[in-house]
Coordinates of C-alpha atoms and ligand atoms in Angstrom, one line a residue:
M227 CA -91.4 12.9 -13.2
A228 CA -87.5 13.7 -13.2
L229 CA -85.7 10.6 -11.5
F230 CA -82.7 12.6 -10.8
K231 CA -82.2 15.9 -9.1
S232 CA -80.2 18.2 -11.6
L233 CA -76.4 18.7 -11.3
D234 CA -74.0 20.7 -11.9
S235 CA -72.9 20.6 -15.6
T236 CA -69.1 20.3 -14.4
E237 CA -69.7 17.2 -13.0
S238 CA -68.1 14.2 -14.0
N239 CA -70.6 11.7 -14.9
E240 CA -69.1 9.4 -12.6
S241 CA -69.0 11.7 -9.7
K242 CA -72.8 12.4 -10.8
A243 CA -73.5 9.0 -10.7
Q244 CA -72.7 9.0 -6.6
N245 CA -74.4 12.7 -5.5
E246 CA -77.5 11.5 -7.5
W247 CA -80.4 10.5 -5.4
P248 CA -84.1 9.6 -6.8
D249 CA -86.6 12.4 -6.7
V250 CA -88.5 10.9 -4.7
E251 CA -90.8 10.6 -1.2
P252 CA -88.3 8.6 1.4
E253 CA -90.1 5.8 2.8
K254 CA -89.0 5.6 6.5
V255 CA -88.3 2.5 8.2
K256 CA -87.7 1.6 11.7
C257 CA -84.6 -1.1 10.6
L258 CA -83.4 -1.5 7.0
I259 CA -81.3 -4.7 6.2
I260 CA -79.3 -5.3 3.2
G261 CA -78.4 -8.5 2.1
S262 CA -80.2 -12.0 2.3
G263 CA -77.8 -14.4 3.4
P264 CA -78.2 -16.5 6.4
A265 CA -76.7 -13.2 8.3
G266 CA -79.8 -11.2 7.1
Y267 CA -82.6 -13.7 7.5
T268 CA -81.7 -14.1 11.0
A269 CA -81.3 -10.2 11.5
A270 CA -84.7 -10.2 9.8
I271 CA -86.4 -12.7 12.0
Y272 CA -85.3 -11.2 14.9
A273 CA -86.0 -7.9 14.1
A274 CA -89.3 -8.7 13.2
R275 CA -90.2 -10.3 16.5
A276 CA -88.8 -7.6 18.4
N277 CA -91.8 -5.6 16.5
M278 CA -89.2 -3.6 14.4
A279 CA -90.8 -3.7 10.9
P280 CA -87.7 -4.6 9.1
V281 CA -87.6 -4.0 5.7
M282 CA -84.8 -6.5 3.5
Y283 CA -83.1 -5.6 0.3
Q284 CA -82.3 -9.2 -0.6
G285 CA -79.3 -7.7 -3.0
M286 CA -77.5 -8.8 -6.5
E287 CA -77.9 -12.7 -5.5
P288 CA -80.8 -13.3 -3.5
G289 CA -80.3 -16.0 -0.8
G290 CA -76.2 -15.2 -0.7
Q291 CA -73.5 -17.5 -1.5
L292 CA -75.0 -20.7 -0.1
T293 CA -77.3 -20.2 -2.9
T294 CA -74.4 -21.6 -5.6
T295 CA -73.5 -24.6 -2.9
T296 CA -75.5 -27.9 -3.5
E297 CA -75.9 -29.7 0.0
V298 CA -75.3 -27.9 3.2
E299 CA -74.3 -30.6 5.4
N300 CA -72.4 -28.5 8.9
F301 CA -75.7 -26.1 9.4
P302 CA -77.1 -27.7 12.8
G303 CA -80.8 -29.1 12.8
Y304 CA -80.5 -30.5 9.6
P305 CA -79.5 -34.6 10.2
E306 CA -79.9 -35.1 6.6
G307 CA -78.2 -32.0 5.1
V308 CA -80.1 -29.4 3.1
T309 CA -79.5 -28.1 -0.1
G310 CA -78.0 -24.2 0.3
P311 CA -81.6 -22.5 -2.2
E312 CA -83.9 -24.8 -0.1
M313 CA -82.0 -23.5 3.3
M314 CA -82.6 -20.2 2.0
E315 CA -86.0 -20.3 0.9
D316 CA -86.8 -21.4 4.7
L317 CA -85.3 -18.7 6.0
K318 CA -87.2 -16.5 3.7
K319 CA -90.6 -18.1 5.0
Q320 CA -89.3 -17.4 8.6
A321 CA -88.4 -14.0 8.2
E322 CA -91.8 -13.5 7.0
R323 CA -94.0 -15.4 9.2
F324 CA -92.9 -12.7 11.5
G325 CA -93.9 -9.8 9.3
S326 CA -90.0 -9.0 7.6
D327 CA -91.0 -7.2 4.8
V328 CA -88.3 -8.9 2.1
R329 CA -87.8 -7.1 -1.3
W330 CA -86.2 -7.6 -4.3
G331 CA -83.3 -4.5 -5.1
M332 CA -80.1 -3.1 -4.7
A333 CA -78.9 -1.0 -2.4
T334 CA -77.0 1.6 -4.5
K335 CA -76.3 4.4 -2.8
A336 CA -76.1 5.6 0.9
D337 CA -75.5 8.6 3.2
L338 CA -75.2 7.5 6.5
S339 CA -74.0 11.2 8.0
K340 CA -76.8 11.5 10.1
R341 CA -79.9 9.8 11.1
P342 CA -82.4 8.9 9.9
F343 CA -79.7 7.0 7.4
K344 CA -80.8 7.4 4.2
V345 CA -80.2 4.9 1.2
A346 CA -81.3 4.4 -2.2
I347 CA -82.3 1.1 -3.6
D348 CA -81.9 0.6 -7.6
D349 CA -81.4 4.3 -7.8
K350 CA -85.5 4.5 -7.7
S351 CA -86.5 4.7 -4.3
V352 CA -85.0 6.0 -1.1
I353 CA -85.3 4.5 2.3
E354 CA -84.7 6.6 5.6
A355 CA -83.8 3.8 8.1
E356 CA -83.9 4.7 12.2
T357 CA -80.9 1.7 12.2
L358 CA -79.4 -0.3 9.2
I359 CA -78.1 -3.8 9.2
I360 CA -75.5 -4.2 6.5
A361 CA -75.3 -8.2 5.9
T362 CA -74.2 -8.0 2.3
G363 CA -71.9 -10.9 2.1
A364 CA -68.7 -11.1 0.5
T365 CA -68.2 -12.8 -3.1
A366 CA -65.2 -15.1 -3.8
R367 CA -63.2 -14.7 -6.5
Y368 CA -62.7 -16.9 -9.4
L369 CA -60.5 -17.4 -12.1
G370 CA -62.3 -16.0 -14.7
L371 CA -62.2 -19.1 -17.1
E372 CA -64.9 -20.4 -19.0
T373 CA -64.3 -24.1 -17.7
E374 CA -64.6 -22.8 -14.0
T375 CA -68.0 -21.4 -14.9
K376 CA -69.2 -24.5 -16.3
Y377 CA -68.2 -27.0 -13.5
K378 CA -69.4 -25.0 -11.1
G379 CA -71.5 -27.5 -8.3
S380 CA -69.9 -30.3 -10.7
G381 CA -66.5 -30.2 -9.0
V382 CA -65.8 -26.3 -8.9
S383 CA -66.1 -24.9 -5.5
A384 CA -65.1 -21.4 -3.7
C385 CA -65.6 -23.5 0.1
A386 CA -63.6 -26.5 1.1
T387 CA -65.7 -26.6 4.6
C388 CA -69.0 -26.4 2.4
D389 CA -68.1 -28.7 -0.4
G390 CA -65.2 -31.0 0.8
F391 CA -66.7 -33.8 2.5
F392 CA -67.9 -34.5 -1.0
Y393 CA -63.9 -35.5 -2.2
K394 CA -63.4 -38.4 0.6
G395 CA -60.7 -40.3 -0.8
K396 CA -60.2 -38.3 -4.3
R397 CA -57.8 -36.0 -5.6
V398 CA -58.3 -32.3 -5.5
A399 CA -56.8 -29.1 -6.3
V400 CA -56.2 -25.9 -4.5
V401 CA -55.5 -22.7 -6.3
G402 CA -54.3 -19.7 -4.2
G403 CA -50.9 -19.1 -1.9
G404 CA -52.5 -17.3 1.0
D405 CA -54.1 -18.5 4.2
T406 CA -57.5 -19.3 3.0
A407 CA -55.4 -21.5 0.7
A408 CA -52.7 -23.1 2.9
E409 CA -56.7 -23.7 5.2
E410 CA -58.4 -25.4 2.7
A411 CA -55.6 -27.4 2.0
T412 CA -54.7 -29.0 5.3
Y413 CA -58.8 -29.3 5.4
L414 CA -58.8 -31.2 2.5
A415 CA -56.1 -33.2 3.0
G416 CA -58.1 -34.7 6.2
L417 CA -60.6 -36.4 3.4
A418 CA -59.1 -36.3 0.2
E419 CA -56.5 -38.8 -0.8
K420 CA -54.5 -36.5 -2.5
V421 CA -54.4 -32.4 -2.5
Y422 CA -52.3 -30.2 -4.9
V423 CA -51.9 -26.6 -4.0
I424 CA -51.3 -24.5 -7.1
I425 CA -49.3 -20.9 -6.9
R426 CA -48.9 -18.8 -9.4
K427 CA -45.1 -17.6 -7.9
D428 CA -42.2 -19.2 -6.5
Y429 CA -43.6 -18.7 -2.8
M430 CA -46.5 -18.7 -0.5
R431 CA -48.0 -15.4 0.7
A432 CA -49.9 -17.3 3.5
S433 CA -48.6 -16.9 7.5
K434 CA -45.5 -19.1 8.4
T435 CA -47.6 -21.0 11.0
M436 CA -49.8 -21.9 7.6
Q437 CA -47.2 -22.9 5.9
K438 CA -45.6 -25.2 8.0
R439 CA -48.9 -26.7 8.4
V440 CA -49.1 -27.7 4.9
D441 CA -45.6 -28.8 4.6
N442 CA -46.2 -31.1 7.1
T443 CA -48.8 -32.5 5.7
K444 CA -47.3 -35.5 3.6
N445 CA -50.8 -35.8 0.9
I446 CA -50.3 -32.2 0.0
E447 CA -48.0 -31.4 -3.1
M448 CA -47.1 -27.9 -4.1
L449 CA -47.4 -26.7 -7.1
Y450 CA -45.2 -23.3 -7.0
E451 CA -45.2 -21.1 -10.3
H452 CA -48.1 -23.1 -12.0
E453 CA -51.1 -21.5 -13.7
T454 CA -54.5 -22.4 -14.5
K455 CA -55.3 -23.1 -17.9
E456 CA -58.1 -24.8 -18.0
I457 CA -60.3 -27.3 -16.5
Y458 CA -61.6 -30.4 -18.3
G459 CA -63.9 -33.5 -17.9
D460 CA -67.2 -35.1 -19.0
N461 CA -69.8 -33.2 -17.1
V462 CA -68.0 -33.4 -14.0
V463 CA -63.6 -32.1 -13.0
Q464 CA -62.0 -34.8 -14.3
G465 CA -58.4 -32.9 -14.2
V466 CA -56.5 -29.8 -15.2
R467 CA -54.2 -28.4 -17.8
L468 CA -51.6 -26.2 -15.6
I469 CA -48.7 -24.0 -17.1
K470 CA -45.7 -24.5 -15.4
R471 CA -43.7 -21.5 -15.3
R472 CA -45.6 -19.0 -17.9
G473 CA -43.3 -17.2 -20.3
K474 CA -40.1 -18.7 -19.3
P475 CA -37.6 -20.6 -22.1
D476 CA -39.0 -23.7 -20.2
E477 CA -42.7 -23.1 -19.9
E478 CA -44.4 -26.2 -20.1
E479 CA -48.1 -27.5 -19.8
V480 CA -48.8 -29.8 -16.9
D481 CA -52.1 -32.2 -16.8
I482 CA -53.1 -33.7 -13.5
K483 CA -56.0 -35.9 -12.9
I484 CA -58.3 -34.3 -10.1
D485 CA -61.9 -34.8 -9.2
G486 CA -62.6 -31.3 -7.5
F487 CA -61.1 -27.9 -8.0
F488 CA -60.9 -25.0 -5.3
L489 CA -60.9 -21.4 -5.7
A490 CA -58.9 -19.8 -2.7
I491 CA -57.7 -16.7 -4.0
G492 CA -59.5 -14.2 -1.8
H493 CA -62.7 -12.8 -1.1
T494 CA -64.3 -9.5 -1.9
P495 CA -66.5 -7.9 0.8
N496 CA -69.5 -6.3 -0.7
S497 CA -69.0 -3.0 1.0
T498 CA -68.2 -0.8 -1.5
V499 CA -71.8 1.2 -1.1
F500 CA -71.4 2.2 2.4
S501 CA -67.4 2.6 2.1
Q502 CA -67.2 6.3 2.1
F503 CA -68.8 6.7 6.3
I504 CA -68.2 3.0 7.4
T505 CA -64.8 2.1 9.1
T506 CA -63.3 -1.0 6.5
D507 CA -60.0 -2.4 6.9
K508 CA -57.3 -2.1 3.7
E509 CA -59.3 -5.3 2.3
G510 CA -62.6 -3.7 2.4
Y511 CA -64.3 -5.8 5.1
I512 CA -66.6 -4.2 7.7
V513 CA -64.7 -3.1 11.1
T514 CA -67.2 -4.2 14.2
D515 CA -66.4 -3.8 17.7
A516 CA -65.1 -7.4 19.2
G517 CA -68.0 -9.3 20.4
S518 CA -70.7 -7.0 18.5
S519 CA -72.4 -5.9 15.7
K520 CA -71.6 -2.3 16.4
T521 CA -69.4 -0.5 13.1
N522 CA -68.1 3.1 13.4
I523 CA -71.6 4.7 12.9
P524 CA -74.2 4.4 15.9
G525 CA -77.1 3.0 14.6
V526 CA -75.5 1.4 11.8
F527 CA -74.7 -2.7 12.2
A528 CA -72.7 -5.0 9.5
S529 CA -73.2 -8.8 10.4
G530 CA -72.3 -11.8 8.3
D531 CA -68.8 -12.2 5.8
V532 CA -68.6 -8.5 4.8
Q533 CA -67.2 -8.4 8.2
D534 CA -65.9 -11.2 8.8
K535 CA -63.0 -12.8 6.7
I536 CA -61.9 -15.5 9.1
Y537 CA -64.8 -18.2 9.9
R538 CA -66.9 -17.6 7.0
Q539 CA -69.4 -20.5 7.7
A540 CA -73.3 -20.0 7.5
V541 CA -73.8 -20.8 10.9
T542 CA -71.3 -18.3 12.1
A543 CA -73.2 -15.5 9.7
A544 CA -76.5 -16.2 11.0
G545 CA -75.1 -15.8 14.5
S546 CA -73.9 -12.2 13.8
G547 CA -77.3 -11.6 12.1
C548 CA -78.9 -12.4 15.3
Q549 CA -76.1 -9.8 17.2
A550 CA -77.1 -7.4 14.9
A551 CA -80.7 -7.2 15.3
L552 CA -80.1 -7.6 19.1
D553 CA -77.6 -4.4 18.9
A554 CA -80.4 -2.6 16.9
E555 CA -82.9 -3.3 19.1
R556 CA -80.9 -2.2 21.8
F557 CA -79.8 0.9 20.2
L558 CA -83.6 2.0 19.6
G559 CA -84.2 1.2 23.2
E560 CA -81.9 3.8 24.2
Q561 CA -82.9 6.4 21.9
E562 CA -86.8 6.8 23.5
Ligands
NDP676 P1 -54.8 -13.5 0.1 O1 -55.2 -12.4 -1.0 O2 -54.0 -13.1 1.1 O3 -54.6 -14.4 -1.0 C1 -54.7 -14.8 -2.4 C2 -53.8 -15.8 -2.8 O4 -54.8 -16.1 -4.3 C3 -52.1 -15.5 -3.3 O5 -51.3 -15.9 -3.1 C4 -52.6 -14.7 -4.5 O6 -51.6 -14.9 -5.3 C5 -53.6 -16.0 -5.2 N1 -54.2 -15.1 -6.5 C6 -55.0 -13.9 -6.4 N2 -55.5 -14.0 -7.8 C7 -54.9 -15.1 -8.7 C8 -55.2 -15.2 -10.0 N3 -55.6 -14.9 -10.6 N4 -54.5 -16.7 -10.0 C9 -53.6 -17.7 -9.5 N5 -53.3 -16.9 -7.9 C10 -54.3 -16.1 -7.8 O7 -56.4 -14.2 0.4 P2 -57.3 -15.2 1.7 O8 -58.5 -15.4 1.0 O9 -55.9 -16.1 1.5 O10 -57.0 -14.2 2.9 C11 -57.6 -12.7 2.4 C12 -57.1 -12.1 4.6 O11 -58.0 -13.3 5.1 C13 -55.9 -12.4 4.6 O12 -55.8 -11.4 5.9 C14 -55.3 -13.7 5.5 O13 -54.6 -13.9 6.7 C15 -56.9 -13.3 6.8 N6 -57.1 -14.8 6.7 C16 -57.2 -15.7 7.5 C17 -57.6 -16.9 8.1 C18 -56.7 -16.8 9.8 O14 -56.1 -16.4 10.6 N7 -57.5 -18.2 10.1 C19 -57.8 -17.8 7.2 C20 -57.6 -17.0 6.2 C21 -58.0 -16.1 5.5 P3 -50.0 -14.1 -5.5 O15 -49.3 -14.2 -4.0 O16 -49.4 -14.1 -6.3 O17 -50.6 -12.8 -5.1

């Protein structure tokens, strides 16, 4: 059987990929959840308990960003802490216990122009959903260095609130010059002995208030016009080599001894599949009504980091997943 419907031969391969739908009978579901971080699983728990028989697709990174974290110590209810992967496994079990259908697969296409909403999974199957909860999260940006990947989880982190505690009394560096970098640097300065902020330009992009906070913190040192060359260490991070004023006549290499290297160069919300229909801000974050998970399309809800660039915590994502399931349940109730 042909996988795709035949197309106009004048279309480019790219536009074909956008328009082609698997030639299969759609599966009809009441509530489809895309994404399996704390937002997606919490939505699944609530939706299952409300008899919505949710079907969840886990996405590219089952368990979401928390699976790349080691210890989670700030999620309420775990007095001894819990590892990210363990917590996600527990959430999965809890969602399945109430009948959520948790599946492997990624949403590759969506047609949200009318209800039921149509979503293609892995370009192989099609789901027709009465309600859709988007919980696809955001992906932290990395510099793309080989050594950065090598030390991920052993001194390299993209979340100061998650991992900062392990650097009490130590020396750390934060790379980036935006609000996140400023916020993470001031947070880390409360724990670490010394915080370097590595900024590629000769100014910070962060808001004036945030910059002032950074400037007024004694143990933060700004390294303007510095770029990261490589991170080094024996098994764990011990230092970072920087290039000062790259490309300029007085370019030089700088070596700083640190125990932790924090990325704060932005996140990319995973909203592309839906952005043709869903209102996003200029950075791609899904816009929701204040205090709810409602998007511009009635019946489509968004929760977690795909719609939150401010808090980005597991617990806030879980809370918004709960809101999304309750909003979806109420929406279905209003349709009956
Ligand atoms: P931003 O995009 O604002 O800033 C990213 C920073 O990283 C910039 O300084 C950029 O440098 C730098 N950068 C990007 N790529 C590289 C690279 N390859 N090497 C070195 N440096 C790099 O991201 P943020 O996460 O800081 O903020 C995202 C949004 O969220 C913003 O709108 C921000 O205002 C908002 N926010 C608000 C908060 C609040 O209100 N409390 C808290 C956190 C974020 P350059 O300037 O040279 O491009």
